[in-house]
Coordinates of C-alpha atoms in Angstrom, one line a residue:
M1 CA -42.6 -33.9 18.1
K2 CA -43.3 -36.3 15.3
E3 CA -44.0 -34.8 11.9
F4 CA -47.0 -36.5 10.3
A5 CA -50.3 -37.9 11.6
Y6 CA -53.4 -39.3 10.0
L7 CA -56.7 -39.6 12.0
K8 CA -58.2 -42.7 10.5
K9 CA -61.4 -42.1 8.5
A10 CA -61.0 -44.4 5.5
D11 CA -61.6 -48.1 6.3
F12 CA -59.2 -49.3 3.6
I13 CA -56.2 -47.5 5.3
N14 CA -54.4 -49.8 7.8
D15 CA -50.8 -49.0 7.2
L16 CA -49.2 -45.7 6.2
G17 CA -45.5 -46.7 6.6
S18 CA -42.9 -45.2 8.9
Q19 CA -43.4 -41.5 8.1
I20 CA -47.1 -41.1 8.9
K21 CA -48.5 -42.2 12.2
L22 CA -52.0 -43.8 11.9
I23 CA -54.2 -42.6 14.8
E24 CA -57.5 -44.2 15.8
T25 CA -58.3 -41.8 18.6
P26 CA -56.9 -38.3 19.2
T27 CA -54.5 -37.8 22.0
S28 CA -52.3 -35.0 23.4
E29 CA -49.3 -36.1 21.3
K30 CA -48.0 -33.3 19.1
F31 CA -47.5 -33.3 15.4
L32 CA -46.5 -31.0 12.6
V33 CA -49.1 -31.9 10.0
A34 CA -52.4 -33.8 10.4
N35 CA -55.6 -34.3 8.4
D36 CA -58.0 -33.3 11.2
K37 CA -58.3 -30.4 13.6
A38 CA -58.9 -32.9 16.4
I39 CA -55.2 -33.9 16.2
N40 CA -52.8 -31.7 18.2
A41 CA -50.9 -30.5 15.1
L42 CA -49.4 -27.1 14.0
I43 CA -50.8 -27.5 10.5
Y44 CA -54.3 -28.7 9.5
A45 CA -54.1 -30.1 5.9
P46 CA -57.7 -30.7 4.5
E47 CA -56.2 -31.7 1.1
I48 CA -55.2 -35.0 2.7
D49 CA -58.7 -36.2 3.3
F50 CA -59.7 -34.6 -0.1
Y51 CA -57.2 -36.9 -1.8
I52 CA -58.0 -40.0 0.1
N53 CA -61.8 -39.6 -0.2
N54 CA -61.8 -38.9 -3.9
T55 CA -59.1 -41.0 -5.5
K56 CA -59.8 -44.5 -6.8
D57 CA -56.2 -45.2 -7.2
F58 CA -54.7 -44.6 -3.7
N59 CA -51.0 -44.2 -3.7
L60 CA -48.9 -43.9 -0.5
E61 CA -46.1 -42.1 -2.3
K62 CA -48.5 -39.4 -3.4
L63 CA -50.0 -39.1 0.1
N64 CA -46.5 -38.6 1.5
K65 CA -46.0 -35.8 -1.0
L66 CA -49.0 -34.0 0.4
Y67 CA -47.5 -34.1 3.9
E68 CA -44.0 -33.2 2.6
A69 CA -45.5 -30.2 0.8
R70 CA -47.0 -28.9 4.0
A71 CA -43.7 -29.4 5.9
I72 CA -41.8 -27.5 3.2
N73 CA -44.4 -24.7 3.5
Y74 CA -43.8 -24.6 7.2
D75 CA -40.0 -24.6 6.9
Y76 CA -39.9 -21.8 4.3
S77 CA -42.6 -19.5 5.6
N78 CA -41.2 -16.2 6.9
E79 CA -44.3 -15.1 8.8
I80 CA -43.5 -13.2 12.0
N81 CA -45.7 -12.8 15.1
L82 CA -46.4 -9.1 15.9
Y83 CA -48.0 -7.5 18.9
A84 CA -50.1 -4.4 19.6
K85 CA -52.1 -2.8 22.3
I86 CA -55.6 -1.7 21.1
D87 CA -57.8 0.5 23.4
K88 CA -61.5 -0.2 23.9
R89 CA -63.0 3.0 22.3
I90 CA -66.0 1.7 20.4
C91 CA -68.3 3.7 18.0
I92 CA -71.7 2.3 17.4
L93 CA -72.9 3.4 14.0
F94 CA -76.6 3.3 14.9
D95 CA -78.7 4.3 17.9
D96 CA -78.8 1.5 20.5
E97 CA -78.5 2.7 24.1
E98 CA -78.9 -0.9 25.4
L99 CA -75.9 -2.1 23.4
K100 CA -73.9 1.0 24.5
N101 CA -74.7 0.3 28.2
K102 CA -73.8 -3.4 27.8
L103 CA -70.4 -2.4 26.2
T104 CA -69.8 0.0 29.1
D105 CA -70.5 -2.7 31.6
N106 CA -67.9 -4.9 29.9
G107 CA -65.1 -2.3 30.1
F108 CA -65.5 -0.6 26.7
K109 CA -65.9 3.2 26.1
A110 CA -68.8 3.4 23.7
I111 CA -70.7 6.1 22.0
C112 CA -73.6 6.0 19.5
V113 CA -73.5 7.8 16.2
K114 CA -76.9 8.1 14.5
E115 CA -75.6 9.5 11.2
F116 CA -72.2 9.5 9.5
E117 CA -70.7 10.3 6.2
F118 CA -68.0 7.6 5.8
V119 CA -65.4 5.6 7.7
Y120 CA -61.7 5.4 7.1
G121 CA -58.6 4.0 8.9
G122 CA -58.1 0.6 10.5
I123 CA -57.9 -1.2 13.8
G124 CA -56.8 1.1 16.5
S125 CA -56.9 4.2 14.3
L126 CA -60.5 4.3 12.9
V127 CA -62.1 7.6 12.0
I128 CA -65.8 8.2 11.7
V129 CA -66.6 11.3 9.6
T130 CA -69.9 13.0 10.5
K131 CA -71.4 16.3 9.5
A132 CA -70.3 17.8 12.8
G133 CA -66.7 16.6 12.5
E134 CA -64.5 13.5 12.9
I135 CA -64.6 10.9 15.8
D136 CA -61.5 8.9 16.6
C137 CA -62.0 5.4 17.9
D138 CA -60.4 1.9 17.8
L139 CA -63.3 -0.1 16.4
A140 CA -66.8 0.4 15.2
I141 CA -70.0 -1.7 15.2
S142 CA -72.4 -1.6 12.3
N143 CA -75.6 -3.4 11.2
D144 CA -74.2 -3.4 7.7
D145 CA -71.1 -4.8 6.1
L146 CA -68.9 -1.8 5.5
E147 CA -65.9 -3.8 4.1
N148 CA -63.6 -2.5 6.8
H149 CA -61.7 -4.9 9.1
A150 CA -62.1 -2.4 11.9
V151 CA -65.9 -2.2 11.6
I152 CA -67.5 -5.2 13.3
K153 CA -70.8 -6.7 12.1
N154 CA -73.4 -6.6 14.9
D155 CA -74.3 -10.3 15.4
E156 CA -74.2 -13.0 18.0
F157 CA -70.4 -13.2 17.9
L158 CA -70.0 -9.4 18.5
F159 CA -68.3 -9.5 22.0
E160 CA -66.1 -12.4 21.0
K161 CA -64.8 -10.5 18.1
L162 CA -64.4 -7.2 20.1
N163 CA -62.4 -9.0 22.8
S164 CA -60.1 -10.6 20.2
L165 CA -59.3 -7.3 18.7
T166 CA -58.8 -5.2 21.8
G167 CA -56.3 -5.2 24.6
N168 CA -52.9 -6.8 24.1
I169 CA -53.4 -8.7 20.8
S170 CA -51.1 -10.7 18.6
F171 CA -51.2 -11.0 14.8
V172 CA -49.1 -12.3 12.0
R173 CA -47.1 -10.4 9.4
K174 CA -48.5 -11.8 6.1
I175 CA -46.9 -9.4 3.6
E176 CA -43.4 -8.2 2.9
F177 CA -42.9 -5.0 1.0
N178 CA -39.8 -4.0 -1.0
S179 CA -40.2 -0.3 -1.9
S180 CA -37.3 -0.4 -4.3
L181 CA -39.3 -2.6 -6.7
C182 CA -42.6 -0.7 -6.3
Q183 CA -44.0 1.1 -9.3
L184 CA -45.8 3.6 -7.1
D185 CA -43.9 4.2 -3.8
G186 CA -41.7 7.2 -4.0
R187 CA -42.3 7.9 -7.7
R188 CA -43.0 11.3 -9.2
S189 CA -46.5 10.4 -10.5
E190 CA -49.0 7.7 -10.0
H191 CA -49.0 5.0 -12.7
C192 CA -49.7 1.8 -10.7
G193 CA -51.4 1.2 -7.4
W194 CA -53.0 -2.1 -8.5
C195 CA -52.3 -3.6 -5.0
V196 CA -54.3 -0.8 -3.3
D197 CA -57.2 -1.3 -5.7
A198 CA -57.1 -5.1 -5.1
C199 CA -57.0 -4.9 -1.3
P200 CA -60.5 -5.7 0.1
S201 CA -59.6 -4.3 3.6
V202 CA -57.6 -1.2 4.6
A203 CA -54.3 -3.1 4.9
L204 CA -53.0 -1.3 1.9
A205 CA -53.4 2.4 1.0
S206 CA -51.5 5.1 -0.8
D207 CA -50.9 8.7 0.3
D208 CA -48.8 11.1 -1.8
N209 CA -47.4 8.2 -3.9
K210 CA -46.3 6.3 -0.8
I211 CA -47.6 2.8 0.0
I212 CA -49.0 2.5 3.5
L213 CA -49.1 -1.1 4.9
S214 CA -51.2 -1.7 8.0
E215 CA -50.2 -5.3 8.9
I216 CA -52.8 -5.5 11.7
D217 CA -55.6 -5.0 9.1
C218 CA -54.4 -7.6 6.6
I219 CA -56.9 -10.4 6.1
N220 CA -54.5 -12.8 4.4
C221 CA -56.2 -12.8 1.0
A222 CA -53.0 -12.4 -1.0
K223 CA -54.7 -10.4 -3.8
C224 CA -52.2 -7.6 -3.6
V225 CA -49.3 -10.0 -4.1
S226 CA -50.7 -11.6 -7.3
V227 CA -51.5 -8.3 -9.0
C228 CA -48.0 -6.8 -8.3
P229 CA -46.0 -6.8 -11.5
T230 CA -42.6 -6.6 -9.9
N231 CA -42.5 -8.8 -6.7
A232 CA -42.5 -5.6 -4.6
L233 CA -45.0 -7.5 -2.4
E234 CA -44.5 -11.1 -1.2
F235 CA -46.8 -13.4 0.6
C236 CA -44.9 -14.6 3.7
E237 CA -46.7 -18.0 4.0
F238 CA -46.1 -18.9 0.4
N239 CA -43.0 -17.0 -0.6
K240 CA -41.1 -17.6 -3.8
D241 CA -38.6 -20.0 -2.3
C242 CA -41.4 -22.0 -0.7
I243 CA -43.3 -22.4 -4.0
K244 CA -40.1 -23.4 -5.8
E245 CA -39.3 -26.1 -3.3
I246 CA -42.8 -27.5 -3.1
S247 CA -43.1 -27.7 -6.8
K248 CA -40.1 -30.0 -7.0
I249 CA -41.9 -32.8 -5.4
Y250 CA -44.7 -32.5 -8.0
K251 CA -42.4 -33.2 -10.9
N252 CA -44.3 -35.3 -13.5
E253 CA -47.5 -35.3 -11.3
Q254 CA -50.7 -33.8 -12.7
I255 CA -51.9 -31.0 -10.4
I256 CA -55.4 -30.0 -9.4
I257 CA -55.9 -26.7 -7.4
T258 CA -59.1 -26.0 -5.6
D259 CA -60.6 -23.6 -3.0
D260 CA -63.1 -26.2 -1.8
Y261 CA -61.8 -29.5 -0.3
Q262 CA -65.4 -30.6 0.4
N263 CA -65.9 -31.3 -3.4
N264 CA -66.7 -34.9 -4.3
I265 CA -65.0 -35.5 -7.6
D266 CA -63.1 -38.4 -9.0
L267 CA -59.5 -37.3 -8.8
K268 CA -58.2 -40.1 -11.0
H269 CA -54.4 -39.7 -11.1
F270 CA -54.5 -36.0 -10.1
L271 CA -52.7 -34.7 -7.0
P272 CA -53.9 -31.7 -5.0
F273 CA -51.6 -28.7 -4.9
N274 CA -52.4 -26.6 -1.8
I275 CA -52.2 -22.8 -2.6
P276 CA -54.7 -19.9 -2.3
L277 CA -56.3 -19.2 -5.6
N278 CA -55.9 -15.5 -5.0
L279 CA -52.1 -16.0 -5.0
L280 CA -51.9 -17.6 -8.4
D281 CA -50.3 -15.3 -11.0
E282 CA -48.7 -15.9 -14.4
L283 CA -45.3 -16.8 -13.0
I284 CA -46.6 -19.4 -10.5
L285 CA -48.9 -21.0 -13.1
M286 CA -46.1 -21.1 -15.7
H287 CA -43.7 -22.6 -13.2
L288 CA -46.1 -25.4 -12.2
I289 CA -46.6 -26.2 -15.9
N290 CA -42.9 -26.1 -16.6
T291 CA -42.2 -28.4 -13.6
T292 CA -44.9 -31.0 -14.1
C293 CA -44.9 -30.9 -18.0
K294 CA -48.6 -31.6 -17.8
S295 CA -51.8 -29.6 -18.0
I296 CA -53.2 -28.4 -14.7
V297 CA -56.8 -28.0 -13.5
I298 CA -58.2 -25.3 -11.3
I299 CA -61.6 -25.9 -9.6
G300 CA -63.3 -23.1 -7.8
K301 CA -64.2 -19.4 -8.0
I302 CA -62.1 -17.8 -10.7
S303 CA -61.6 -14.1 -10.2
E304 CA -61.4 -11.7 -13.1
F305 CA -57.7 -11.2 -12.4
L306 CA -57.0 -14.9 -12.3
A307 CA -59.0 -15.5 -15.5
E308 CA -56.7 -12.9 -17.2
K309 CA -53.6 -14.6 -16.0
I310 CA -54.9 -18.0 -17.0
K311 CA -55.7 -16.7 -20.5
L312 CA -52.2 -15.1 -20.8
V313 CA -50.4 -18.3 -19.9
N314 CA -52.7 -20.4 -22.1
D315 CA -52.3 -18.0 -25.1
I316 CA -48.5 -18.1 -24.8
I317 CA -48.2 -21.9 -24.4
F318 CA -50.8 -22.6 -27.1
A319 CA -48.8 -20.3 -29.5
I320 CA -45.6 -22.2 -28.7
T321 CA -46.9 -25.8 -28.4
G322 CA -50.4 -25.8 -29.9
K323 CA -51.7 -27.3 -26.6
I324 CA -53.9 -26.0 -23.7
A325 CA -52.0 -26.0 -20.4
I326 CA -54.6 -24.8 -17.9
Y327 CA -58.2 -25.9 -17.6
T328 CA -60.8 -24.5 -15.2
N329 CA -64.0 -26.0 -13.7
I330 CA -64.0 -28.9 -16.0
S331 CA -64.4 -32.7 -15.7
L332 CA -61.0 -34.4 -15.2
D333 CA -62.1 -36.9 -17.8
E334 CA -61.7 -34.2 -20.4
V335 CA -58.1 -33.4 -19.5
S336 CA -55.2 -35.2 -21.2
S337 CA -52.6 -36.9 -18.9
E338 CA -50.0 -36.5 -21.6
L339 CA -46.5 -35.6 -20.6
V340 CA -45.7 -32.6 -22.9
S341 CA -41.9 -32.1 -23.2
E342 CA -42.5 -28.7 -24.9
F343 CA -44.0 -27.4 -21.6
H344 CA -40.5 -27.7 -19.9
S345 CA -38.3 -24.8 -18.9
S346 CA -35.3 -25.1 -16.7
E347 CA -35.5 -21.5 -15.6
S348 CA -36.4 -21.3 -11.9
N349 CA -34.4 -18.6 -10.2
F350 CA -37.2 -17.1 -8.0
R351 CA -34.8 -14.4 -6.7
L352 CA -35.2 -12.6 -10.1
N353 CA -37.9 -10.0 -10.7
K354 CA -41.2 -11.6 -11.5
R355 CA -41.2 -10.3 -15.1
E356 CA -37.6 -11.3 -15.6
L357 CA -38.1 -14.9 -14.6
F358 CA -41.4 -15.2 -16.5
G359 CA -39.7 -13.8 -19.6
L360 CA -36.8 -16.3 -19.2
K361 CA -39.2 -19.1 -19.0
I362 CA -41.0 -18.1 -22.2
S363 CA -37.7 -17.5 -24.0
S364 CA -36.5 -21.0 -23.0
M365 CA -39.7 -22.6 -24.4
L366 CA -39.4 -20.6 -27.6
Q367 CA -36.0 -22.2 -28.4
G368 CA -35.2 -19.3 -30.8
A369 CA -38.5 -19.6 -32.8
N370 CA -40.8 -16.7 -33.7
K371 CA -44.4 -17.5 -32.5
G372 CA -46.2 -14.3 -33.3
E373 CA -47.7 -12.2 -30.5
V374 CA -50.3 -12.3 -27.8
N375 CA -52.5 -9.8 -26.1
A376 CA -50.9 -9.3 -22.7
K377 CA -52.3 -6.7 -20.2
N378 CA -49.7 -4.5 -18.6
Y379 CA -47.0 -5.3 -21.1
A380 CA -45.9 -2.8 -23.7
K381 CA -43.8 -2.2 -26.7
I382 CA -41.6 0.9 -26.6
S383 CA -40.2 2.8 -29.6
I384 CA -38.1 6.0 -29.7
D385 CA -37.9 8.7 -32.5
E386 CA -34.0 8.7 -32.8
S387 CA -34.1 12.1 -34.6
K388 CA -35.4 13.7 -31.4
C389 CA -33.8 11.6 -28.7
T390 CA -30.7 13.3 -27.0
L391 CA -29.9 10.2 -25.0
C392 CA -30.3 12.1 -21.7
A393 CA -31.3 8.7 -20.2
S394 CA -34.1 10.2 -18.1
C395 CA -36.3 7.3 -19.4
A396 CA -33.7 4.8 -18.1
G397 CA -33.4 6.6 -14.8
A398 CA -37.2 6.4 -14.3
C399 CA -37.5 2.7 -15.1
N400 CA -37.0 0.5 -12.0
T401 CA -37.6 -2.9 -13.7
N402 CA -34.5 -2.5 -16.0
A403 CA -36.8 -2.7 -19.0
I404 CA -35.0 0.5 -20.3
L405 CA -31.3 0.9 -19.7
A406 CA -28.7 3.4 -20.8
D407 CA -25.7 1.4 -22.3
S408 CA -22.6 3.5 -21.9
K409 CA -20.5 1.0 -23.9
T410 CA -22.6 1.6 -27.1
N411 CA -23.9 5.1 -26.3
S412 CA -27.5 3.8 -26.7
I413 CA -30.8 3.3 -25.0
I414 CA -31.8 -0.3 -24.9
F415 CA -35.2 -2.0 -24.2
N416 CA -36.3 -5.4 -23.0
A417 CA -40.1 -5.8 -23.7
S418 CA -40.5 -8.7 -21.4
L419 CA -39.6 -6.6 -18.4
C420 CA -41.9 -3.7 -19.2
T421 CA -45.0 -3.2 -17.0
S422 CA -46.5 -0.5 -19.1
C423 CA -46.3 1.9 -16.1
G424 CA -45.5 4.9 -18.5
Y425 CA -42.8 6.5 -16.3
C426 CA -40.4 6.6 -19.2
V427 CA -42.9 8.5 -21.4
S428 CA -43.7 11.0 -18.6
S429 CA -40.0 11.5 -17.8
C430 CA -38.9 12.2 -21.3
A431 CA -37.7 15.8 -21.8
E432 CA -38.4 15.8 -25.5
K433 CA -42.0 16.1 -26.8
D434 CA -43.4 13.2 -28.9
T435 CA -40.2 11.1 -28.6
I436 CA -41.1 7.9 -26.7
F437 CA -44.1 5.9 -27.9
M438 CA -45.8 3.1 -26.1
Q439 CA -48.0 0.4 -27.6
N440 CA -49.9 -1.2 -24.7
D441 CA -51.1 -4.8 -24.1
I442 CA -48.8 -6.6 -26.5
L443 CA -46.1 -9.2 -26.0
E444 CA -44.3 -10.5 -29.1
L445 CA -43.2 -14.1 -28.8
N446 CA -39.8 -13.9 -30.5
P447 CA -36.2 -14.0 -29.1
A448 CA -35.7 -10.3 -29.4
S449 CA -38.5 -9.5 -27.0
F450 CA -36.7 -11.2 -24.1
T451 CA -33.3 -9.5 -24.5
H452 CA -32.3 -5.8 -24.6
Q453 CA -32.6 -4.3 -28.1
T454 CA -31.4 -0.9 -29.2
L455 CA -34.0 1.9 -29.4
A456 CA -31.7 4.9 -30.0
R457 CA -28.0 5.5 -30.4
D458 CA -25.7 8.5 -30.8
E459 CA -22.0 9.4 -31.1
L460 CA -20.2 11.0 -28.2
F461 CA -19.2 14.6 -28.5
A462 CA -15.6 15.7 -27.7
C463 CA -14.8 19.0 -26.1
I464 CA -13.3 21.3 -28.7
E465 CA -10.9 22.7 -26.1
C466 CA -9.4 19.6 -24.4
G467 CA -10.8 16.8 -26.6
K468 CA -12.5 14.9 -23.7
E469 CA -15.8 13.1 -24.6
F470 CA -18.5 14.5 -22.3
A471 CA -21.9 14.4 -23.9
T472 CA -23.8 13.0 -26.9
K473 CA -23.7 14.9 -30.2
K474 CA -27.5 15.3 -30.2
S475 CA -27.6 16.8 -26.8
I476 CA -25.0 19.4 -27.8
D477 CA -26.9 20.1 -31.0
K478 CA -30.0 20.7 -28.9
I479 CA -28.3 23.1 -26.5
V480 CA -26.7 25.0 -29.5
G481 CA -30.1 25.2 -31.1
I482 CA -31.6 26.8 -28.0
L483 CA -28.8 29.2 -27.0
G484 CA -26.8 29.6 -30.2
A485 CA -28.6 32.7 -31.4
T486 CA -28.5 34.3 -28.0
F487 CA -24.8 33.8 -27.7
S488 CA -24.0 34.7 -31.3
A489 CA -22.5 38.1 -30.5
D490 CA -20.3 36.8 -27.7
I491 CA -17.6 34.5 -29.1
T492 CA -16.6 33.3 -25.6
K493 CA -20.1 32.1 -24.7
K494 CA -20.6 30.6 -28.2
Y495 CA -17.4 28.8 -27.9
S496 CA -18.3 27.5 -24.5
L497 CA -21.4 25.7 -25.9
Y498 CA -19.0 23.1 -27.3
C499 CA -16.9 22.8 -24.2
C500 CA -16.9 20.3 -21.3
A501 CA -17.8 21.7 -17.8
D502 CA -14.1 22.2 -16.8
C503 CA -13.1 24.0 -20.0
K504 CA -16.3 26.1 -20.0
A505 CA -15.5 27.3 -16.5
K506 CA -11.8 27.9 -17.4
I507 CA -12.6 30.0 -20.4
M508 CA -15.3 32.1 -18.7
M509 CA -12.9 32.8 -15.7
L510 CA -10.1 33.9 -18.0
K511 CA -12.5 36.3 -19.8
Q512 CA -13.7 37.7 -16.5
A513 CA -10.2 38.1 -15.1
Q514 CA -9.1 39.9 -18.4
V515 CA -5.7 38.2 -18.3
F516 CA -4.8 39.3 -21.8
E517 CA -4.1 43.0 -22.3
D518 CA -4.5 42.5 -26.0
S519 CA -8.0 41.0 -26.4
D520 CA -7.2 39.6 -29.8
N521 CA -4.7 37.2 -28.2
F522 CA -7.6 35.8 -26.3
F523 CA -10.6 35.9 -28.7
A524 CA -8.9 35.3 -32.0
P525 CA -7.7 31.7 -31.3
L526 CA -11.2 30.9 -29.9
K527 CA -12.9 32.2 -33.0
E528 CA -10.5 30.4 -35.3
K529 CA -10.9 27.1 -33.5
L530 CA -14.7 27.4 -33.5
N531 CA -14.9 28.3 -37.2
N532 CA -12.6 25.4 -38.1
F533 CA -14.9 23.1 -36.0
L534 CA -18.1 24.3 -37.5
K535 CA -16.7 23.9 -41.0
V536 CA -16.0 20.2 -40.2

């Protein structure tokens, strides 16, 4: 199989070199990438015709880049074909005996439901809730759009859609989920769930703080991936490695991204970058700017989420360079083609957490300077009241982005603001009241925000019996404050408050065993040692 083919449409194209085969009439010959669905190719790339039809400065090298980008996309995609058997139990959500009989004649098991409360579930596991109870089925038919992939709109394509979704069907895994990075899955309380809110189908749901992924119901929109703050979700077709490799061939090019290749616009020197608009987030946008060192243009429907991310990246880059990096729905004549060296960042390790790599990119661009602060949704600045913090490290244990860490070398709690997703787990996990404070929607553009800084520190406390360091001083002070008065009449218990676990057990066992006939031989040394310690 040859890789690239071009079905001739433009009269001025007569020779495309050795890499792209020019075809006048489609044949059965197989290719990897082609510009037209009439060609027998694995990948249809409409951006090729978009570029050829709209550029006045055709460049074969640029055309080759479009083909190469698609080939890289194919090589790095980790989509997997999956299979399922779906029965033919159909629920018609309106009264239509004629349709019911027609479905029955075609091998379906159909019932009509005149009234229902709501619908939940997905393909193969759909539930219709009525006043009389629940009805289990595999698919449903409605005259209205219920925004559920398992509810089919009643139109002229009804039977075609029903047949494609029943029996032995195949589908593609589009999303990978890493629960260890998730801000919701398995956590004690719900602080995230943005992916579930963003999902327009029922492919993503949450139940008892667990993410439920129904791959058969995924409609390939990528919205969940772009809103995820930690890379817990990844789009298989355009995974991080894929984007990194494709971006390399766009070095020093000026990128245009669009969701409509039927647009008739003068592309000038711009080169299309094929990627779903829904997948664009702050990291991908920043990486494309860092790689090309030029402003990019996005033409198409800009969602509220994408608008937020564009504003965030633009605010950061403008604060650092004084230049606008991303333009939307604007004439290309108004966009500078200037190569801006200040846009560059060499950081590109896409195996890192999304926040970590984004932060490293900003830090690299800052070059040690302080550029103020920007409003940044889902970022936060954390502070701790050191007078109350016992360094129990429950906040660090709750944080799964490594924004907050317990540093055993310095006996401190440290915080990296660029990694914080403002989930609030640290605040809700703190054992002390009014100790951790969070200022939301702020990102300070200074070097300290992109490295771990000390929030609280304490000295280690040494056991008064054996001298082993086993806790922080403040934690012992807290325990003594709670139990000191209760234990005041019992020298053994009071002494044990300042002991490590081993010595505490030893002393209490000796007391219980009554080893010493003369109690003064046991209690006097403890009392003297404790009094000497408290004097110090």
